[in-house]
């Protein structure tokens, strides 16, 4: 009887399917690995991933790690700033617009230059009619500036909200004590009146004195009607 029982046990072991967990091989951190050789012998397919968990025959596909891409970063945007010009700059006038505005080429670009500290009567304003003494002021500025090389002197703020350069305009070298500033001349001769816009106030006191002289002498736009 014992011999028969022993024989039955042996036959049962031979007939039992070979377990995937019985074959040798190193396991990974998950307790399993991928079959590479003699897979059919162990009841597995080539490349099949399976676990060795205490004789378990459960198999599964190889664990995959999902690649993660870094979150896209929005490129930093900076508003381009206009280059600050030196304190004084020589330019050649290309066009006179009106009594207090003209154009000149600077660094290859045509710029509009507005005489600061003063204001001449309008002649080309899109929303205003031609003002008294405006044509005379424009004609005078054109006579003094057209095609001339002048020196621009800048104050604290170099440009206005329209992008125009703001300058005191010297007919000659600004460092020469005898040089003439057109802004002052226009006020002195009655072609312009004082218009102060801080922080550009370097010559305001001078403009105010010259305007009083022109008014007292009834010059230009101060002449009695």
mmCIF file of C-alpha atoms in Angstrom:
data_model
loop_
_atom_site.group_PDB
_atom_site.id
_atom_site.type_symbol
_atom_site.label_atom_id
_atom_site.label_comp_id
_atom_site.label_asym_id
_atom_site.label_seq_id
_atom_site.Cartn_x
_atom_site.Cartn_y
_atom_site.Cartn_z
ATOM 1 C CA UNK A 1 0.000 0.000 0.000
ATOM 2 C CA UNK A 2 2.831 2.373 0.861
ATOM 3 C CA UNK A 3 4.500 1.590 -2.464
ATOM 4 C CA UNK A 4 1.292 2.365 -4.357
ATOM 5 C CA UNK A 5 0.866 5.677 -2.492
ATOM 6 C CA UNK A 6 4.466 6.700 -3.185
ATOM 7 C CA UNK A 7 4.049 5.838 -6.869
ATOM 8 C CA UNK A 8 0.886 7.978 -7.110
ATOM 9 C CA UNK A 9 2.657 10.959 -5.545
ATOM 10 C CA UNK A 10 5.526 10.666 -8.013
ATOM 11 C CA UNK A 11 3.136 10.439 -10.969
ATOM 12 C CA UNK A 12 1.271 13.500 -9.691
ATOM 13 C CA UNK A 13 4.449 15.542 -9.570
ATOM 14 C CA UNK A 14 5.405 14.551 -13.093
ATOM 15 C CA UNK A 15 1.941 15.283 -14.479
ATOM 16 C CA UNK A 16 1.602 18.655 -12.734
ATOM 17 C CA UNK A 17 2.269 21.624 -15.014
ATOM 18 C CA UNK A 18 5.571 23.224 -14.466
ATOM 19 C CA UNK A 19 5.048 26.429 -12.556
ATOM 20 C CA UNK A 20 6.329 29.697 -13.882
ATOM 21 C CA UNK A 21 7.544 30.355 -10.408
ATOM 22 C CA UNK A 22 9.729 27.251 -10.302
ATOM 23 C CA UNK A 23 12.384 28.245 -12.826
ATOM 24 C CA UNK A 24 15.568 29.969 -11.696
ATOM 25 C CA UNK A 25 16.475 33.617 -12.283
ATOM 26 C CA UNK A 26 16.947 36.867 -10.419
ATOM 27 C CA UNK A 27 13.884 38.885 -9.581
ATOM 28 C CA UNK A 28 13.530 42.647 -9.570
ATOM 29 C CA UNK A 29 12.183 44.935 -6.861
ATOM 30 C CA UNK A 30 8.637 43.890 -7.789
ATOM 31 C CA UNK A 31 9.403 40.199 -7.153
ATOM 32 C CA UNK A 32 9.401 39.171 -10.810
ATOM 33 C CA UNK A 33 11.384 39.242 -14.039
ATOM 34 C CA UNK A 34 11.143 38.703 -17.803
ATOM 35 C CA UNK A 35 11.744 35.254 -19.258
ATOM 36 C CA UNK A 36 14.590 35.252 -21.796
ATOM 37 C CA UNK A 37 15.630 31.588 -22.347
ATOM 38 C CA UNK A 38 13.872 28.183 -22.319
ATOM 39 C CA UNK A 39 10.584 29.965 -21.702
ATOM 40 C CA UNK A 40 8.422 27.175 -23.160
ATOM 41 C CA UNK A 41 9.987 24.746 -20.714
ATOM 42 C CA UNK A 42 8.505 26.751 -17.873
ATOM 43 C CA UNK A 43 5.159 27.323 -19.525
ATOM 44 C CA UNK A 44 5.999 30.927 -20.515
ATOM 45 C CA UNK A 45 6.326 32.916 -23.696
ATOM 46 C CA UNK A 46 9.551 34.549 -24.759
ATOM 47 C CA UNK A 47 9.725 38.014 -23.206
ATOM 48 C CA UNK A 48 6.849 37.335 -20.801
ATOM 49 C CA UNK A 49 7.111 39.075 -17.462
ATOM 50 C CA UNK A 50 6.015 37.082 -14.395
ATOM 51 C CA UNK A 51 6.244 37.123 -10.627
ATOM 52 C CA UNK A 52 7.941 34.766 -8.192
ATOM 53 C CA UNK A 53 5.671 35.262 -5.223
ATOM 54 C CA UNK A 54 5.906 32.122 -3.159
ATOM 55 C CA UNK A 55 5.009 29.759 -5.992
ATOM 56 C CA UNK A 56 2.343 31.956 -7.585
ATOM 57 C CA UNK A 57 1.886 31.269 -11.285
ATOM 58 C CA UNK A 58 0.284 34.633 -12.030
ATOM 59 C CA UNK A 59 1.938 36.399 -14.960
ATOM 60 C CA UNK A 60 1.555 39.902 -16.235
ATOM 61 C CA UNK A 61 3.044 42.241 -18.757
ATOM 62 C CA UNK A 62 6.241 44.027 -17.838
ATOM 63 C CA UNK A 63 5.647 47.128 -15.745
ATOM 64 C CA UNK A 64 6.199 50.294 -17.667
ATOM 65 C CA UNK A 65 7.220 53.675 -16.417
ATOM 66 C CA UNK A 66 5.290 56.498 -18.033
ATOM 67 C CA UNK A 67 7.649 59.177 -19.203
ATOM 68 C CA UNK A 68 6.773 62.559 -17.861
ATOM 69 C CA UNK A 69 7.740 65.730 -19.629
ATOM 70 C CA UNK A 70 8.504 68.860 -17.678
ATOM 71 C CA UNK A 71 5.682 71.363 -17.667
ATOM 72 C CA UNK A 72 6.160 73.897 -20.437
ATOM 73 C CA UNK A 73 7.437 77.182 -19.190
ATOM 74 C CA UNK A 74 6.239 80.425 -20.709
ATOM 75 C CA UNK A 75 9.188 82.322 -22.121
ATOM 76 C CA UNK A 76 9.840 85.559 -20.334
ATOM 77 C CA UNK A 77 8.841 88.556 -22.381
ATOM 78 C CA UNK A 78 10.411 91.913 -21.980
ATOM 79 C CA UNK A 79 9.211 95.030 -23.513
ATOM 80 C CA UNK A 80 11.880 96.398 -25.748
ATOM 81 C CA UNK A 81 13.105 99.730 -24.469
ATOM 82 C CA UNK A 82 14.184 102.556 -26.737
ATOM 83 C CA UNK A 83 17.856 103.306 -26.445
ATOM 84 C CA UNK A 84 18.646 106.381 -24.407
ATOM 85 C CA UNK A 85 20.560 108.932 -26.431
ATOM 86 C CA UNK A 86 23.520 110.930 -25.118
ATOM 87 C CA UNK A 87 22.916 114.303 -23.470
ATOM 88 C CA UNK A 88 23.672 116.193 -26.684
ATOM 89 C CA UNK A 89 23.516 115.039 -30.277
ATOM 90 C CA UNK A 90 24.273 116.631 -33.648
ATOM 91 C CA UNK A 91 21.681 116.050 -36.370
ATOM 92 C CA UNK A 92 20.839 117.398 -39.810
ATOM 93 C CA UNK A 93 17.293 118.652 -40.294
ATOM 94 C CA UNK A 94 15.411 116.859 -43.092
ATOM 95 C CA UNK A 95 12.002 118.524 -42.780
ATOM 96 C CA UNK A 96 10.316 121.293 -40.785
ATOM 97 C CA UNK A 97 6.761 120.312 -39.791
ATOM 98 C CA UNK A 98 5.644 123.515 -38.052
ATOM 99 C CA UNK A 99 6.940 126.182 -35.700
ATOM 100 C CA UNK A 100 8.041 123.786 -32.946
ATOM 101 C CA UNK A 101 8.464 120.416 -34.671
ATOM 102 C CA UNK A 102 10.888 119.088 -37.278
ATOM 103 C CA UNK A 103 12.409 115.818 -38.487
ATOM 104 C CA UNK A 104 15.983 114.536 -38.640
ATOM 105 C CA UNK A 105 17.706 111.211 -39.223
ATOM 106 C CA UNK A 106 19.217 109.597 -36.128
ATOM 107 C CA UNK A 107 20.968 106.221 -36.331
ATOM 108 C CA UNK A 108 19.479 105.666 -39.783
ATOM 109 C CA UNK A 109 15.899 106.362 -38.656
ATOM 110 C CA UNK A 110 13.903 109.525 -39.271
ATOM 111 C CA UNK A 111 12.806 110.941 -35.927
ATOM 112 C CA UNK A 112 10.358 113.699 -35.021
ATOM 113 C CA UNK A 113 11.863 116.308 -32.703
ATOM 114 C CA UNK A 114 9.692 118.608 -30.587
ATOM 115 C CA UNK A 115 11.189 121.798 -29.168
ATOM 116 C CA UNK A 116 10.502 121.626 -25.434
ATOM 117 C CA UNK A 117 9.547 124.364 -23.003
ATOM 118 C CA UNK A 118 7.688 126.336 -25.677
ATOM 119 C CA UNK A 119 4.633 126.130 -27.914
ATOM 120 C CA UNK A 120 3.972 127.842 -31.247
ATOM 121 C CA UNK A 121 0.461 128.407 -32.679
ATOM 122 C CA UNK A 122 -0.943 125.386 -34.530
ATOM 123 C CA UNK A 123 -0.833 125.068 -38.317
ATOM 124 C CA UNK A 124 -1.019 121.318 -39.005
ATOM 125 C CA UNK A 125 -3.026 119.927 -36.059
ATOM 126 C CA UNK A 126 -5.604 117.373 -37.341
ATOM 127 C CA UNK A 127 -8.322 118.584 -34.940
ATOM 128 C CA UNK A 128 -7.594 122.307 -34.724
ATOM 129 C CA UNK A 129 -7.802 125.146 -37.246
ATOM 130 C CA UNK A 130 -4.763 127.188 -38.184
ATOM 131 C CA UNK A 131 -4.162 129.558 -35.276
ATOM 132 C CA UNK A 132 -3.186 133.230 -35.481
ATOM 133 C CA UNK A 133 0.521 133.759 -36.074
ATOM 134 C CA UNK A 134 0.986 130.032 -36.703
ATOM 135 C CA UNK A 135 2.051 130.394 -40.360
ATOM 136 C CA UNK A 136 4.552 133.110 -39.422
ATOM 137 C CA UNK A 137 6.080 130.907 -36.703
ATOM 138 C CA UNK A 138 6.329 127.942 -39.091
ATOM 139 C CA UNK A 139 7.956 130.073 -41.773
ATOM 140 C CA UNK A 140 10.508 131.435 -39.293
ATOM 141 C CA UNK A 141 11.461 127.981 -37.996
ATOM 142 C CA UNK A 142 11.768 126.669 -41.548
ATOM 143 C CA UNK A 143 14.068 129.547 -42.484
ATOM 144 C CA UNK A 144 16.296 128.868 -39.467
ATOM 145 C CA UNK A 145 16.370 125.061 -39.564
ATOM 146 C CA UNK A 146 15.710 123.680 -43.043
ATOM 147 C CA UNK A 147 18.741 121.583 -44.101
ATOM 148 C CA UNK A 148 20.841 122.819 -41.183
ATOM 149 C CA UNK A 149 23.028 120.785 -38.840
ATOM 150 C CA UNK A 150 22.009 121.537 -35.263
ATOM 151 C CA UNK A 151 22.762 120.245 -31.781
ATOM 152 C CA UNK A 152 20.003 118.652 -29.718
ATOM 153 C CA UNK A 153 20.211 118.967 -25.952
ATOM 154 C CA UNK A 154 18.023 116.606 -23.935
ATOM 155 C CA UNK A 155 16.554 117.141 -20.485
ATOM 156 C CA UNK A 156 15.350 114.515 -17.989
ATOM 157 C CA UNK A 157 12.689 112.966 -20.256
ATOM 158 C CA UNK A 158 13.842 112.353 -23.818
ATOM 159 C CA UNK A 159 10.517 111.370 -25.430
ATOM 160 C CA UNK A 160 6.865 112.287 -25.104
ATOM 161 C CA UNK A 161 3.882 109.927 -25.212
ATOM 162 C CA UNK A 162 3.835 110.144 -29.011
ATOM 163 C CA UNK A 163 7.425 108.896 -29.273
ATOM 164 C CA UNK A 164 8.815 112.270 -30.348
ATOM 165 C CA UNK A 165 12.220 113.352 -29.095
ATOM 166 C CA UNK A 166 12.079 116.362 -26.780
ATOM 167 C CA UNK A 167 14.989 118.752 -27.161
ATOM 168 C CA UNK A 168 16.478 122.184 -26.815
ATOM 169 C CA UNK A 169 17.817 123.025 -30.270
ATOM 170 C CA UNK A 170 21.124 124.844 -30.547
ATOM 171 C CA UNK A 171 22.190 126.511 -33.777
ATOM 172 C CA UNK A 172 25.811 125.522 -33.436
ATOM 173 C CA UNK A 173 27.743 124.036 -30.528
ATOM 174 C CA UNK A 174 25.665 123.890 -27.347
ATOM 175 C CA UNK A 175 28.820 124.359 -25.251
ATOM 176 C CA UNK A 176 29.656 127.650 -26.922
ATOM 177 C CA UNK A 177 28.523 130.504 -24.623
ATOM 178 C CA UNK A 178 27.535 132.524 -27.692
ATOM 179 C CA UNK A 179 25.526 129.722 -29.268
ATOM 180 C CA UNK A 180 21.874 130.465 -30.029
ATOM 181 C CA UNK A 181 19.080 128.245 -28.716
ATOM 182 C CA UNK A 182 16.131 128.293 -31.115
ATOM 183 C CA UNK A 183 13.637 127.613 -28.304
ATOM 184 C CA UNK A 184 14.687 130.864 -26.619
ATOM 185 C CA UNK A 185 14.701 132.842 -29.860
ATOM 186 C CA UNK A 186 11.157 131.791 -30.747
ATOM 187 C CA UNK A 187 9.907 133.028 -27.360
ATOM 188 C CA UNK A 188 12.001 136.193 -27.489
ATOM 189 C CA UNK A 189 10.690 137.173 -30.938
ATOM 190 C CA UNK A 190 7.061 136.430 -30.082
ATOM 191 C CA UNK A 191 6.681 133.308 -32.234
ATOM 192 C CA UNK A 192 6.056 131.041 -29.225
ATOM 193 C CA UNK A 193 4.894 131.123 -25.646
ATOM 194 C CA UNK A 194 6.146 129.204 -22.621
ATOM 195 C CA UNK A 195 4.782 125.660 -22.191
ATOM 196 C CA UNK A 196 6.334 123.841 -19.243
ATOM 197 C CA UNK A 197 6.030 120.064 -18.907
ATOM 198 C CA UNK A 198 7.928 118.620 -15.913
ATOM 199 C CA UNK A 199 10.396 117.056 -15.488
ATOM 200 C CA UNK A 200 11.876 119.010 -18.426
ATOM 201 C CA UNK A 201 12.288 122.391 -16.721
ATOM 202 C CA UNK A 202 15.986 123.181 -17.149
ATOM 203 C CA UNK A 203 15.467 126.513 -18.972
ATOM 204 C CA UNK A 204 11.997 127.443 -17.724
ATOM 205 C CA UNK A 205 13.155 130.561 -15.851
ATOM 206 C CA UNK A 206 14.910 131.831 -18.973
ATOM 207 C CA UNK A 207 11.828 131.232 -21.132
ATOM 208 C CA UNK A 208 9.563 133.063 -18.669
ATOM 209 C CA UNK A 209 11.819 136.151 -18.668
ATOM 210 C CA UNK A 210 12.018 136.212 -22.470
ATOM 211 C CA UNK A 211 8.242 135.864 -22.779
ATOM 212 C CA UNK A 212 7.712 138.860 -20.480
ATOM 213 C CA UNK A 213 10.054 140.910 -22.641
ATOM 214 C CA UNK A 214 8.217 139.901 -25.834
ATOM 215 C CA UNK A 215 4.823 140.609 -24.282
ATOM 216 C CA UNK A 216 5.931 144.015 -23.015
ATOM 217 C CA UNK A 217 7.308 144.825 -26.466
ATOM 218 C CA UNK A 218 4.124 143.492 -28.118
ATOM 219 C CA UNK A 219 6.107 141.258 -30.432
ATOM 220 C CA UNK A 220 4.585 138.661 -32.710
ATOM 221 C CA UNK A 221 1.604 136.882 -31.190
ATOM 222 C CA UNK A 222 1.573 139.474 -28.362
ATOM 223 C CA UNK A 223 0.903 142.343 -30.749
ATOM 224 C CA UNK A 224 -2.285 144.265 -30.026
ATOM 225 C CA UNK A 225 -5.111 143.463 -32.394
#
